[in-house]
Short mmCIF file of C-alpha atoms in Angstrom, two decimals:
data_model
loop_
_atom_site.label_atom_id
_atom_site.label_comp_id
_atom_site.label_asym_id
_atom_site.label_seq_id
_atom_site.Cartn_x
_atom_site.Cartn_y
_atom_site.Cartn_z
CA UNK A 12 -42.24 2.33 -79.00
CA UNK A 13 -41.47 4.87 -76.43
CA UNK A 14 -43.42 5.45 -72.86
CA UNK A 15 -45.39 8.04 -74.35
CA UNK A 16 -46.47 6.00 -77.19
CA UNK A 17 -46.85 2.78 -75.33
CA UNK A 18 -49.45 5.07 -72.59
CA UNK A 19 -51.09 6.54 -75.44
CA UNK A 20 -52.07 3.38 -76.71
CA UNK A 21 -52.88 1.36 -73.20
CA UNK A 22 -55.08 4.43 -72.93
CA UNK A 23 -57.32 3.53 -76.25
CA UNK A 24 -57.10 0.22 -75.16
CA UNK A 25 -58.76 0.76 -71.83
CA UNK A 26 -61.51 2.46 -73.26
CA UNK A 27 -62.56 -0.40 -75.48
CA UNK A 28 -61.95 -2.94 -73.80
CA UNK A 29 -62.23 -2.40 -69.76
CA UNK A 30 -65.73 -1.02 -67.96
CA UNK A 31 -64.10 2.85 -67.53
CA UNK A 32 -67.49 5.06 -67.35
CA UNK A 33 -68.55 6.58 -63.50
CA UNK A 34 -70.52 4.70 -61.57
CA UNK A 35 -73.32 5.85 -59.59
CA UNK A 36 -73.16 9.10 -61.67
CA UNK A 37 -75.03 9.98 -65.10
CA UNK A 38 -74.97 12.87 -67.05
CA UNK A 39 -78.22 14.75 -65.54
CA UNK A 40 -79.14 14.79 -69.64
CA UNK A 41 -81.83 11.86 -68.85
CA UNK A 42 -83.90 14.80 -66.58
CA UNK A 43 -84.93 16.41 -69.16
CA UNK A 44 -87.64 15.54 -72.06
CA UNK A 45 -88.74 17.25 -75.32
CA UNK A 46 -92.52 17.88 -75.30
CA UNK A 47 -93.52 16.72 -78.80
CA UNK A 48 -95.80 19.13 -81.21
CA UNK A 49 -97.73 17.57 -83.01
CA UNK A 50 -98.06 20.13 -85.99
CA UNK A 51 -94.56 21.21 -86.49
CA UNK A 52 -95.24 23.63 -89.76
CA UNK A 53 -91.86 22.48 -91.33
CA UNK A 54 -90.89 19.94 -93.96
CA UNK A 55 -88.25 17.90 -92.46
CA UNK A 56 -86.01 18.44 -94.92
CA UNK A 57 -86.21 21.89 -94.79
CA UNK A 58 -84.35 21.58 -91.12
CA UNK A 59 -80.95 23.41 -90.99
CA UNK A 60 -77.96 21.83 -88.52
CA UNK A 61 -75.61 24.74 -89.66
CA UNK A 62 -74.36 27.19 -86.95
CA UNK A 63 -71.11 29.22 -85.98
CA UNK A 64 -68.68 28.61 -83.38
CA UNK A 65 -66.34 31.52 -82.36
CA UNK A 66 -67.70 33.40 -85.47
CA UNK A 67 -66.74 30.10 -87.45
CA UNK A 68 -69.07 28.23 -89.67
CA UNK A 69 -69.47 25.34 -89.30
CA UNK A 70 -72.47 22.50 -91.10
CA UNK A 71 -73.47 20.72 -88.30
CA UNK A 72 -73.30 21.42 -83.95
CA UNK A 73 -71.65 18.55 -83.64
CA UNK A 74 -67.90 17.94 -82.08
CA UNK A 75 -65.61 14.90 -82.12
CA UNK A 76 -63.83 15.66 -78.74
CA UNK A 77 -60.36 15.51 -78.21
CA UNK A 78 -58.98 12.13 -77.15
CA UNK A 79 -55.67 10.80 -78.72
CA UNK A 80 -52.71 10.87 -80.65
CA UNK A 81 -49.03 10.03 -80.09
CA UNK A 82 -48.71 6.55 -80.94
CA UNK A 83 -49.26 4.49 -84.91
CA UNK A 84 -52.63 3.54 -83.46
CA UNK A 85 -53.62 6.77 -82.21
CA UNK A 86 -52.47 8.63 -85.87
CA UNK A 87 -54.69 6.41 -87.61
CA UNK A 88 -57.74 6.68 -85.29
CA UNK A 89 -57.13 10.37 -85.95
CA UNK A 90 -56.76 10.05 -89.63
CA UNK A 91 -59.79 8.16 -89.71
CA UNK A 92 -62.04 10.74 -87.23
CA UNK A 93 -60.42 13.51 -89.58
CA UNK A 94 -62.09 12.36 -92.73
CA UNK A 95 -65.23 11.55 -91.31
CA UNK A 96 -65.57 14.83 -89.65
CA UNK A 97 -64.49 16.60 -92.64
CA UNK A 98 -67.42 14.35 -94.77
CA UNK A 99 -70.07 15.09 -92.46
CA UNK A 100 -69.23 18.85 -91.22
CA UNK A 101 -68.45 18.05 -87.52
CA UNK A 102 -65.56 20.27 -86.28
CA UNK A 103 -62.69 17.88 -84.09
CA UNK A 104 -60.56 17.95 -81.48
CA UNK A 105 -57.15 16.00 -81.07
CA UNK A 106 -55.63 14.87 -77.88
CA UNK A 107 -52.71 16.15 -75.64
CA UNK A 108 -50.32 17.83 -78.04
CA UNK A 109 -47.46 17.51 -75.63
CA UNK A 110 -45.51 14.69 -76.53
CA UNK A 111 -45.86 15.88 -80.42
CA UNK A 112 -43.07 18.96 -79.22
CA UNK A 113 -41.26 16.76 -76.74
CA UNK A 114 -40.74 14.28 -79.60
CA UNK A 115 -41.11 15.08 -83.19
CA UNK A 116 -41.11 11.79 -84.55
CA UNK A 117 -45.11 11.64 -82.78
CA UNK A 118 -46.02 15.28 -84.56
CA UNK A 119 -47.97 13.64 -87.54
CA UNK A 120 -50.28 11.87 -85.43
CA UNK A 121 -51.90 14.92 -84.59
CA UNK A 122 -51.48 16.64 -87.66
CA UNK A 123 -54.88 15.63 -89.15
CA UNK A 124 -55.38 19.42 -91.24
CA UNK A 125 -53.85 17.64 -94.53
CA UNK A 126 -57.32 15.24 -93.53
CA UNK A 127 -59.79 17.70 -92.76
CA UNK A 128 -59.13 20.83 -94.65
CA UNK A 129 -62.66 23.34 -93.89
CA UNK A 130 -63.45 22.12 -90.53
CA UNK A 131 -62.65 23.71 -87.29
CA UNK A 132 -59.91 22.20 -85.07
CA UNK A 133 -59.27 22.11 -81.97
CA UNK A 134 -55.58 21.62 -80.47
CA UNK A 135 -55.02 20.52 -77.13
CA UNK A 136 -52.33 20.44 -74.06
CA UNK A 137 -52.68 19.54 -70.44
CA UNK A 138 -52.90 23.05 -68.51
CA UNK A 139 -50.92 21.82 -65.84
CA UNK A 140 -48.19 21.18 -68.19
CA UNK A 141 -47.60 25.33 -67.89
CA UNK A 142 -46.37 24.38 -64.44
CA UNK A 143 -43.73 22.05 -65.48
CA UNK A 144 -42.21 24.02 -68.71
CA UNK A 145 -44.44 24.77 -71.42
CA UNK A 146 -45.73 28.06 -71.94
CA UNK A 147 -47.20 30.14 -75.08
CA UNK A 148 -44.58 29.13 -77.57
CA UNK A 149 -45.45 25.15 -77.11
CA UNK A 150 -48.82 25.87 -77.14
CA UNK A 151 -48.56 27.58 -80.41
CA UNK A 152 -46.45 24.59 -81.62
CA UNK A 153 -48.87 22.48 -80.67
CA UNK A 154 -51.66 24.40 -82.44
CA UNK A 155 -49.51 24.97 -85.96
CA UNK A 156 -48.71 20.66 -85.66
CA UNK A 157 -52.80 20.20 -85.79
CA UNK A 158 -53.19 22.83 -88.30
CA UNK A 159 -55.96 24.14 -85.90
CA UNK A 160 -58.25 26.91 -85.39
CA UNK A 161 -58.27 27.10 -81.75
CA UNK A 162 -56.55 25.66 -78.99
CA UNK A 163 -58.05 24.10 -75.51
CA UNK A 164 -55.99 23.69 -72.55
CA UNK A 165 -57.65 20.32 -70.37
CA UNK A 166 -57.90 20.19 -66.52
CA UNK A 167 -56.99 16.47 -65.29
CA UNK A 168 -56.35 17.17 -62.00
CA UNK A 169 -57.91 13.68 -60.55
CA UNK A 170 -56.18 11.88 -63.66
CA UNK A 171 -53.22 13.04 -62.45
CA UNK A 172 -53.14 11.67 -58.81
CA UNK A 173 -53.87 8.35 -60.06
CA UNK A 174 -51.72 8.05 -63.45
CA UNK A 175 -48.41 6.39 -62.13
CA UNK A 176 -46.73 9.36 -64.71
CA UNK A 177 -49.10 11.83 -63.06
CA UNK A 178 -47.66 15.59 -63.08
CA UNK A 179 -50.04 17.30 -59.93
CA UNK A 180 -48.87 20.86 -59.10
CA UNK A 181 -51.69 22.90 -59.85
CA UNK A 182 -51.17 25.89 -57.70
CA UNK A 183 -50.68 29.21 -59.41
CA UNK A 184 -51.99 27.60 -62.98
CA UNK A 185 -54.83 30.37 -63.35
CA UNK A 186 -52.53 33.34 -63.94
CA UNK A 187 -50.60 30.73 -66.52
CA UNK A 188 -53.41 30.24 -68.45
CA UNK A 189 -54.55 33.93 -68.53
CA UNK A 190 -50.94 34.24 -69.80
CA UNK A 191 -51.49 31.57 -72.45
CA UNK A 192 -54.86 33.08 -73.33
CA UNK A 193 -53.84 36.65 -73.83
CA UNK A 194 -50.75 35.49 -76.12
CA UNK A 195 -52.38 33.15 -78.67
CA UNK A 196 -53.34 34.70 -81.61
CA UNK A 197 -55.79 32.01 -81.85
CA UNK A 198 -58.81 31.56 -79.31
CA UNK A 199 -57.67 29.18 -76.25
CA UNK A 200 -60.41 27.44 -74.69
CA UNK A 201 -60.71 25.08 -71.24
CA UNK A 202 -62.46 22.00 -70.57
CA UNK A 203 -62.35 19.19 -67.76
CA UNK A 204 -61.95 15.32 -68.92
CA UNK A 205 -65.03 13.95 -67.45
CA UNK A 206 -66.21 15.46 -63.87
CA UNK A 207 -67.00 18.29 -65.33
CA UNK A 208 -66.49 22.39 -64.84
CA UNK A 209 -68.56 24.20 -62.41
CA UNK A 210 -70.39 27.72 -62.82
CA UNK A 211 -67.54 29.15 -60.19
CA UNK A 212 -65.11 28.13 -62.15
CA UNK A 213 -66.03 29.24 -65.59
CA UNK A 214 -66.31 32.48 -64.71
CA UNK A 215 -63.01 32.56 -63.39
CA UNK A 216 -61.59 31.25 -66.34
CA UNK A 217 -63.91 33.23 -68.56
CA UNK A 218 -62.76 36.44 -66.81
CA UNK A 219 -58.33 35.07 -67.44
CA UNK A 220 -59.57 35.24 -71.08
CA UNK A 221 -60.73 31.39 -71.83
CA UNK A 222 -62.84 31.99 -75.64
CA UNK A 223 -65.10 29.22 -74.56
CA UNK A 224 -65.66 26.20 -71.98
CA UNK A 225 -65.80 22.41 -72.42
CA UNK A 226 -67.65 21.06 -69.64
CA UNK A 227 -66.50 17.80 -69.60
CA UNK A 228 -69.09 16.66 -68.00
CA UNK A 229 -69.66 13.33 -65.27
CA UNK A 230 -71.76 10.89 -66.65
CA UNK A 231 -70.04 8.57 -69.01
CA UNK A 232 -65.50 8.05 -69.05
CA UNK A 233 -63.62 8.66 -65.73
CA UNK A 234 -60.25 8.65 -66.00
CA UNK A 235 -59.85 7.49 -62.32
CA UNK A 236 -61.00 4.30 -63.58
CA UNK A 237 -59.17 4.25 -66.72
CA UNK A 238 -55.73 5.11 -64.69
CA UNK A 239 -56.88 2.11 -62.06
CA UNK A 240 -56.47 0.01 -64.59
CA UNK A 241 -52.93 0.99 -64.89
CA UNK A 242 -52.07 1.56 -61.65
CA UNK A 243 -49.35 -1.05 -60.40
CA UNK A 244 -50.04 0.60 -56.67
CA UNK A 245 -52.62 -1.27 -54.97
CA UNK A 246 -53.68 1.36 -52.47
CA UNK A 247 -53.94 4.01 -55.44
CA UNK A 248 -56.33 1.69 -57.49
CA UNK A 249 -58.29 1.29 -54.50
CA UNK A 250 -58.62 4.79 -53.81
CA UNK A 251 -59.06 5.07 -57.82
CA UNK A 252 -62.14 2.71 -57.28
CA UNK A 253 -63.74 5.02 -54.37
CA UNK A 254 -63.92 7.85 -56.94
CA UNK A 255 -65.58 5.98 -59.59
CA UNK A 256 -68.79 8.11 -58.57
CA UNK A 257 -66.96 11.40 -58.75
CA UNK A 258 -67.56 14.95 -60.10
CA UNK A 259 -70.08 17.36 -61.67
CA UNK A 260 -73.02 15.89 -63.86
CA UNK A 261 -72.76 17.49 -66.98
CA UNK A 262 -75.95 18.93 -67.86
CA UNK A 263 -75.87 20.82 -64.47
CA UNK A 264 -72.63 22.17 -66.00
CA UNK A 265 -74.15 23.62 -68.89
CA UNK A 266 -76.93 25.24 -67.24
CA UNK A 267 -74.62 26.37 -64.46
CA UNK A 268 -72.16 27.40 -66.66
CA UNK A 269 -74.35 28.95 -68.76
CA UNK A 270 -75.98 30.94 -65.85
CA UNK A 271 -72.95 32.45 -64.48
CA UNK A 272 -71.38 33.70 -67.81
CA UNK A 273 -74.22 34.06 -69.82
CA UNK A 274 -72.33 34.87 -73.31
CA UNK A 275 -69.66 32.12 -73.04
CA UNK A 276 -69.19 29.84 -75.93
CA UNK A 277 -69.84 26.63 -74.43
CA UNK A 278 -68.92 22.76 -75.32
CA UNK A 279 -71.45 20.17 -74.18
CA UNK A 280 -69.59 17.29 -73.39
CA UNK A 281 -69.45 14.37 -71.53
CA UNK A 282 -71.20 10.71 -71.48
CA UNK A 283 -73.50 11.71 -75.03
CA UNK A 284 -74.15 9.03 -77.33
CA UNK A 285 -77.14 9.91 -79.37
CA UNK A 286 -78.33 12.95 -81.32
CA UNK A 287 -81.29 13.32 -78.82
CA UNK A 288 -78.68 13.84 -76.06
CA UNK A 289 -76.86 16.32 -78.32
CA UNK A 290 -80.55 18.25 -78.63
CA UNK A 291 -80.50 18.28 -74.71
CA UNK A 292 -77.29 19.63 -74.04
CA UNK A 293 -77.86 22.31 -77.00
CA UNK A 294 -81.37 23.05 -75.53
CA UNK A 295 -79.68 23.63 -72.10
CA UNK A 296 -76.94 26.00 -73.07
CA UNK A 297 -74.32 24.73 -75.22
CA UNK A 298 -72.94 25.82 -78.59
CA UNK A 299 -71.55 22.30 -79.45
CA UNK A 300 -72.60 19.10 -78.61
CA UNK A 301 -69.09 16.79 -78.12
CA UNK A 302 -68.49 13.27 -78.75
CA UNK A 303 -65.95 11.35 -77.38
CA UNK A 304 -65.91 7.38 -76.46
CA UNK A 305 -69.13 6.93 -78.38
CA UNK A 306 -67.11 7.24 -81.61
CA UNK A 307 -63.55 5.69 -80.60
CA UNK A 308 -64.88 2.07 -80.77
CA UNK A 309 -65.97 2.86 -84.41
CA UNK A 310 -63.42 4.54 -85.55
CA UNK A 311 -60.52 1.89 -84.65
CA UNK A 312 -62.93 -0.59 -86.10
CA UNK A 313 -64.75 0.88 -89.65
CA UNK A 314 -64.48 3.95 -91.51
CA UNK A 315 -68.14 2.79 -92.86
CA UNK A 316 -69.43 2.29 -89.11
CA UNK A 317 -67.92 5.39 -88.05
CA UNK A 318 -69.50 7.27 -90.61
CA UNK A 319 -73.04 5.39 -90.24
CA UNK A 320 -72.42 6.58 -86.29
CA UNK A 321 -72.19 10.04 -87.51
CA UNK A 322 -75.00 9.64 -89.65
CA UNK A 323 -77.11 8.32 -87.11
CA UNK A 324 -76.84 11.18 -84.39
CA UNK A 325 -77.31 13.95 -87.05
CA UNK A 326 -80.78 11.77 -87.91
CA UNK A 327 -81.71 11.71 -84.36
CA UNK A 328 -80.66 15.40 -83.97
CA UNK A 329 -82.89 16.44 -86.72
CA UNK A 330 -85.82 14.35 -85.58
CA UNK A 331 -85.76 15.78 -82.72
CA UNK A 332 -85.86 19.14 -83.98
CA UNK A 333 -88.89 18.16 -86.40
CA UNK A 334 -90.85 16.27 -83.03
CA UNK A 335 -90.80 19.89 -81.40
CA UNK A 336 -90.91 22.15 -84.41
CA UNK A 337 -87.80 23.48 -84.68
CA UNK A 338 -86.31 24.15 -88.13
CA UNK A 339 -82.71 25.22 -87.53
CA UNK A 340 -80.21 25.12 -84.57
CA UNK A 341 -80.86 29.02 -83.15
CA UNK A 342 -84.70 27.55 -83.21
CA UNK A 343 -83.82 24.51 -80.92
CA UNK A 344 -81.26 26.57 -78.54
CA UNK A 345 -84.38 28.71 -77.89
CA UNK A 346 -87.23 26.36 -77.30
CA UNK A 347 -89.86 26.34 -74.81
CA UNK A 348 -90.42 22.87 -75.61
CA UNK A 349 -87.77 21.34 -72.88
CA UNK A 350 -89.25 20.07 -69.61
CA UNK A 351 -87.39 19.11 -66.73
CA UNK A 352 -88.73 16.03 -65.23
CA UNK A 353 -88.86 15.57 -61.38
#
């Protein structure tokens, strides 16, 4: 197994096993609380989770983020996320696409289209890596390996300073990624990786031509912790340790995104684990509701917990929608039935 493959892996590993959320930070999602009606006037079974992404249908609002591929484990977790997304109508990302064109022996662990053929994928590649190489060609490679719809380039710039491998010249990156943008013939998104994106900066990226925006939000993995675990640099995983309480909370990144581009197709992500956090972040501003560690444990471990996880937030989802009378997903983004607590 090859250093790619053998990070890829200690990554996953991480995750399950080691205590890799922020501390001292939560997702801001816990501020706000449904008022419940107590006459909804709707059958509950009459309540539609349907919607369209990027003028893309899809059966449910519900994402499985990107997170890995490039090693055996990694293609079967993805195999596995692929089928259950397809089953239940969630649309899916896939992790870094980079080492599937650097080595082409790792290209069918992100090729999970033969999996999931209706739903919408999303491809992915480290923006910075347009500073050290790649440009539009690679990212269209890494796109056609997925067999995906769209394509979203991830900002890691913490992860970076504290991954021994880390690649940190970000200077000069916005102009690459309008460049990127403007030559896909496929929408290119951009998210963060956990401390989320900022109003500022969404419009920014909005304006180089980004199709939509991942928050990423703070509030549940940080990969400064998850690269202090492999950090052999004793210093580094110190100052790893100081930024365990890092970054933007990401409900204040929906509304803020949300505020300053007000027609931007927007990804709530970050730290959810239920469907009634999924209502939140929908409620808020976002078009999706992502997923990301709250599935990986399942997924390496079941395909019938996995699926019973799936099952599970769509149930909350909907029961929140029938608690504040809200009979399809257009109805719940539009609510007046979201408080913010104090």
């Amino acid at each position: 197994m090859g250093a790619t493959s053998e990070r890829k892996t200690e990554h996953i590993r991480l995750c399950l096993e080691e205590q890799v959320n922020g501390t001292g930070i939560t997702t801001g999602l816990e501020k706000y609380a449904f008022r419940h009606k107590a006459l909804p006037e709707l059958n509950f079974h009459d309540i539609r989770l349907d919607t369209v992404f990027l003028n893309i249908p899809v059966r449910t609002p519900l994402l499985i983020s990107s997170m890995t591929g490039g090693s055996e484990l990694a293609g079967m977790i993805n195999e596995r996320l692929a089928e259950a997304a397809e089953r239940r109508g969630w649309a899916m990302g896939v992790g870094s696409g980079r080492a599937a064109v650097e080595k082409q022996e790792l290209a069918p662990t992100f090729a999970v289209r033969r999996y999931a053929p209706t739903i919408p994928i999303i491809a992915n590649v480290g923006a910075v890596q347009l500073n050290y190489g790649f440009g539009a060609e690679e990212c269209k490679r890494v796109a056609e390996i997925a067999g995906a719809n769209m394509l979203v380039l991830h900002l890691n710039s913490l992860q970076e300073v504290f991954q021994p491998e880390g690649d940190t010249a970000f200077a000069g990156l916005l102009s690459r990624i309008e460049a990127v943008c403007r030559a896909l013939p496929i929408p290119v998104g951009v998210k963060e990786v956990g401390w989320g994106i900022d109003g500022e900066t969404a419009r920014q990226l909005h304006e180089a031509g980004a199709a939509f925006i991942d928050v990423a939000g703070a509030g549940g993995t940080s990969w400064s912790q998850v690269e202090k675990f492999r950090n052999k640099d004793q210093i580094r995983r110190a100052v790893a340790e100081a930024f365990a309480d890092w970054g933007n909370p990401t409900a204040e990144c929906i509304v803020e995104v949300r505020d300053n581009v007000p027609g931007a197709a927007i990804i709530g992500s970050g730290g959810l684990n239920t469907g009634g956090d999924a209502a939140k972040a929908l409620a808020i501003g976002a078009n999706l509701a992502g997923f990301g560690r709250a599935v990986l444990e399942p997924a390496v471990n079941s395909e019938r917990r996995l699926d019973e996880l799936l099952e599970r937030v769509e149930l909350e989802l909907r029961t929140v929608m029938f608690g504040i009378g809200a009979a399809n997903i257009d109805e719940l983004k539009s609510t007046s039935r979201l408080v913010r607590r104090s």
